[in-house]
mmCIF file with all atom_site columns, C-alpha atoms in Angstrom:
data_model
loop_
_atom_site.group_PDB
_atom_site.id
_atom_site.type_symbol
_atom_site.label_atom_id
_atom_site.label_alt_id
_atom_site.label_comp_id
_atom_site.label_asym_id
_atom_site.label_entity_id
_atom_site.label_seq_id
_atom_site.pdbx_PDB_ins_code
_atom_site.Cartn_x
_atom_site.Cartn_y
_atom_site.Cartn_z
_atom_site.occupancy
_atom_site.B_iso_or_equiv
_atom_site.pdbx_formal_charge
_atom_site.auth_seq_id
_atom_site.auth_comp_id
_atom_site.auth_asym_id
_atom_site.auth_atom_id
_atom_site.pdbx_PDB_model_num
ATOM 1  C CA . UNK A 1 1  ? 0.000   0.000   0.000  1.00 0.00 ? 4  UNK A CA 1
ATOM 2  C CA . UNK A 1 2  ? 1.461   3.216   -1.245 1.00 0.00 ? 5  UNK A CA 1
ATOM 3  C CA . UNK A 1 3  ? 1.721   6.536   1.122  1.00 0.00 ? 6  UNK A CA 1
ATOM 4  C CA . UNK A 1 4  ? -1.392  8.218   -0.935 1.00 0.00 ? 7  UNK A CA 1
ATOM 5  C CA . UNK A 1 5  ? -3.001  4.637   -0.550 1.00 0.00 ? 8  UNK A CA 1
ATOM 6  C CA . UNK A 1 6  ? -2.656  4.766   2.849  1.00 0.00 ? 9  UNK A CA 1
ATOM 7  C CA . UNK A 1 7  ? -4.166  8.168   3.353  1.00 0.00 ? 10 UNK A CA 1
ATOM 8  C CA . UNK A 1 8  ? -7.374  7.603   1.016  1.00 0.00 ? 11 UNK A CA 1
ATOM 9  C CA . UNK A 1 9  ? -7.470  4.437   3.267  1.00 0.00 ? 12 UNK A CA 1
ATOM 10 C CA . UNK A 1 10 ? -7.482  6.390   6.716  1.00 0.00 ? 13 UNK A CA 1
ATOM 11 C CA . UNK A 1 11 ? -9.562  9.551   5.124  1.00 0.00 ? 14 UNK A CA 1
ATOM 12 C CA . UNK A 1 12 ? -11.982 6.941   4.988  1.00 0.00 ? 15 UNK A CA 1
ATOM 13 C CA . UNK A 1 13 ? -12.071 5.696   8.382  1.00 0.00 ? 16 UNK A CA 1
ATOM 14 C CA . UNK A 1 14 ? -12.493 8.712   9.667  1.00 0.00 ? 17 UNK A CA 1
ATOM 15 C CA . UNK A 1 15 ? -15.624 9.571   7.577  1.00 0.00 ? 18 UNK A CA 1
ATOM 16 C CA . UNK A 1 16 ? -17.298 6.230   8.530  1.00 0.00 ? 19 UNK A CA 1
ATOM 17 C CA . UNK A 1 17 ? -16.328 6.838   11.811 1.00 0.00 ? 20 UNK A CA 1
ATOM 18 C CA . UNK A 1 18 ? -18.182 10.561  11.811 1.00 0.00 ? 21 UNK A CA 1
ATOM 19 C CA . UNK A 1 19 ? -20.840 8.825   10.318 1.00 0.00 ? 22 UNK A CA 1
ATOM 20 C CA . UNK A 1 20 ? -21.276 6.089   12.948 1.00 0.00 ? 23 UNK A CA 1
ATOM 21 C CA . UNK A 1 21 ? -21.308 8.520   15.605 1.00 0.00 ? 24 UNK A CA 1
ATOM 22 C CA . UNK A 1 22 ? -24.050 10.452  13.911 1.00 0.00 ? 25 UNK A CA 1
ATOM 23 C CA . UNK A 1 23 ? -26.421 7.752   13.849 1.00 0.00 ? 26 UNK A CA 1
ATOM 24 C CA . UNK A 1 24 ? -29.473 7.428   16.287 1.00 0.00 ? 27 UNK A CA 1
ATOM 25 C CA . UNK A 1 25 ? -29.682 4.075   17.182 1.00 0.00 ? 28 UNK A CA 1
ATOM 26 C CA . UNK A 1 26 ? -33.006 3.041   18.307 1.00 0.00 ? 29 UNK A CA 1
ATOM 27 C CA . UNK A 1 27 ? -32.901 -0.129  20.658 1.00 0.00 ? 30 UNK A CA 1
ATOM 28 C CA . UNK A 1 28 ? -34.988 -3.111  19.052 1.00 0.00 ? 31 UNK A CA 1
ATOM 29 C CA . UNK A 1 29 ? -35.173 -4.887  21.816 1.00 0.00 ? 32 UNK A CA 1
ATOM 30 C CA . UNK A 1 30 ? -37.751 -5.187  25.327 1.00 0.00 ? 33 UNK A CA 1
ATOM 31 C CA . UNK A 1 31 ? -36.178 -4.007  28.239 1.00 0.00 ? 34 UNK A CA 1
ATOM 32 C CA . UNK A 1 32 ? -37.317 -6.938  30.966 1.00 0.00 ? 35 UNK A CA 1
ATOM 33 C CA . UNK A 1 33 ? -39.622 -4.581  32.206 1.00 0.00 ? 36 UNK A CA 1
ATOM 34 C CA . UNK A 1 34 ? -41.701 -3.485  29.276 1.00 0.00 ? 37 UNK A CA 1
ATOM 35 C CA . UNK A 1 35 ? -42.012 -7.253  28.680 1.00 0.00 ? 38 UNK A CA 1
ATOM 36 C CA . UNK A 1 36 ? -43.278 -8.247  31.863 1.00 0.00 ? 39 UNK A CA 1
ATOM 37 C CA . UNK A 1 37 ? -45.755 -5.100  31.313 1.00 0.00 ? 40 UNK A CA 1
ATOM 38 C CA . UNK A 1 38 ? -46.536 -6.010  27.867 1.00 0.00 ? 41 UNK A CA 1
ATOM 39 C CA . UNK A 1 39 ? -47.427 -10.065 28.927 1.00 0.00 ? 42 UNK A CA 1
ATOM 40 C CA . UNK A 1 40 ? -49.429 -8.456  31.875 1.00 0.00 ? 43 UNK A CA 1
ATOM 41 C CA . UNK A 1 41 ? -51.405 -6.659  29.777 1.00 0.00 ? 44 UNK A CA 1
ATOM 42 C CA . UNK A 1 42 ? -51.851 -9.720  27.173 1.00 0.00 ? 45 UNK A CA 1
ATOM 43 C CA . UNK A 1 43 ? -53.209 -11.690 30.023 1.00 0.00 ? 46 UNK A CA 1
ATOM 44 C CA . UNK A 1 44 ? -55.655 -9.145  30.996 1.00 0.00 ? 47 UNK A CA 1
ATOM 45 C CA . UNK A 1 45 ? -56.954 -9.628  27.218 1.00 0.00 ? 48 UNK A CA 1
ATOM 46 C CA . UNK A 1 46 ? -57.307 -13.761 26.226 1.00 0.00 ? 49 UNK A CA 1
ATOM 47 C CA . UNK A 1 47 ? -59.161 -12.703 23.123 1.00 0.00 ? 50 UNK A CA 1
ATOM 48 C CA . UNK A 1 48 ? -55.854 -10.646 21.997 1.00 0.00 ? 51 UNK A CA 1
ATOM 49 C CA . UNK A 1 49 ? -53.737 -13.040 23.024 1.00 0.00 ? 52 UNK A CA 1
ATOM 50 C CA . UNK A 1 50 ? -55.106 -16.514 21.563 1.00 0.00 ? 53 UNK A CA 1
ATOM 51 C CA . UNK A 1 51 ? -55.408 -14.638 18.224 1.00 0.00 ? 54 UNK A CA 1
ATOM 52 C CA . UNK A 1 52 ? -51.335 -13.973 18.558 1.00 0.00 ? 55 UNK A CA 1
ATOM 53 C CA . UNK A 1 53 ? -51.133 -17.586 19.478 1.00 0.00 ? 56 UNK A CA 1
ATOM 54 C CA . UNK A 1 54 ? -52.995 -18.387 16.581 1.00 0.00 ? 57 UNK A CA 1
ATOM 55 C CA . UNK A 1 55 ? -50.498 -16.433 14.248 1.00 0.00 ? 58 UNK A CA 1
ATOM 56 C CA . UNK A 1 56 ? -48.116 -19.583 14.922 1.00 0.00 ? 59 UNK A CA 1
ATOM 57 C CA . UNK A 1 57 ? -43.951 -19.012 15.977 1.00 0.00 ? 60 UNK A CA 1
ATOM 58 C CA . UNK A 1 58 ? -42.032 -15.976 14.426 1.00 0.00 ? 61 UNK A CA 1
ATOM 59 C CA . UNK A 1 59 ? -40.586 -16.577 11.395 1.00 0.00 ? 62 UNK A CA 1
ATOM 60 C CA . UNK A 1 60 ? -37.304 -18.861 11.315 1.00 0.00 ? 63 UNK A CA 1
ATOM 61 C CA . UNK A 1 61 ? -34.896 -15.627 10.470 1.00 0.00 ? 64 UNK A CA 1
ATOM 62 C CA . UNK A 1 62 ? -35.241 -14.704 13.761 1.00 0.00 ? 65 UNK A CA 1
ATOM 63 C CA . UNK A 1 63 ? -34.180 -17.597 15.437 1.00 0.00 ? 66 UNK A CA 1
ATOM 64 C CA . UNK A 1 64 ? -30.398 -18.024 16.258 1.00 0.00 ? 67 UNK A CA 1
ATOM 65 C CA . UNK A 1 65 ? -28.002 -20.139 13.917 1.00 0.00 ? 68 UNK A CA 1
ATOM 66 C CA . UNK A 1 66 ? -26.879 -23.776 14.303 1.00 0.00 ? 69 UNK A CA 1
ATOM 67 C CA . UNK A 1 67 ? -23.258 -24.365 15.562 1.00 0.00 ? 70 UNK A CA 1
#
């Protein structure tokens, strides 16, 4: 890797890392609470929950690979 190689190369870091620190992240995930708040709630309503039963499991992408 040549000298100007190198600095195209770095130049670039540093804009991906500006850009990474830009970026909202917005958490996909239930804290413990909210889910023990949001299964509460699905008890207090059967009819809402067996129709999400009824929707069957969550599609296989989800799920966590094979080792």
């Amino acid at each position: 890797m040549t000298r100007n190689e190198r600095q195209i190369f770095f130049d670039r870091l540093v804009e991906l890392r500006g850009t990474y620190s830009r970026t909202d992240h917005q958490p996909t995930a239930l804290t413990i609470v909210d889910l023990i708040a949001y299964a509460t709630a699905l008890l207090d309503q059967p009819e809402r929950l067996e129709t999400l039963l009824a929707d069957g499991p969550a599609p296989s992408a989800s799920t966590l690979p094979s080792t």
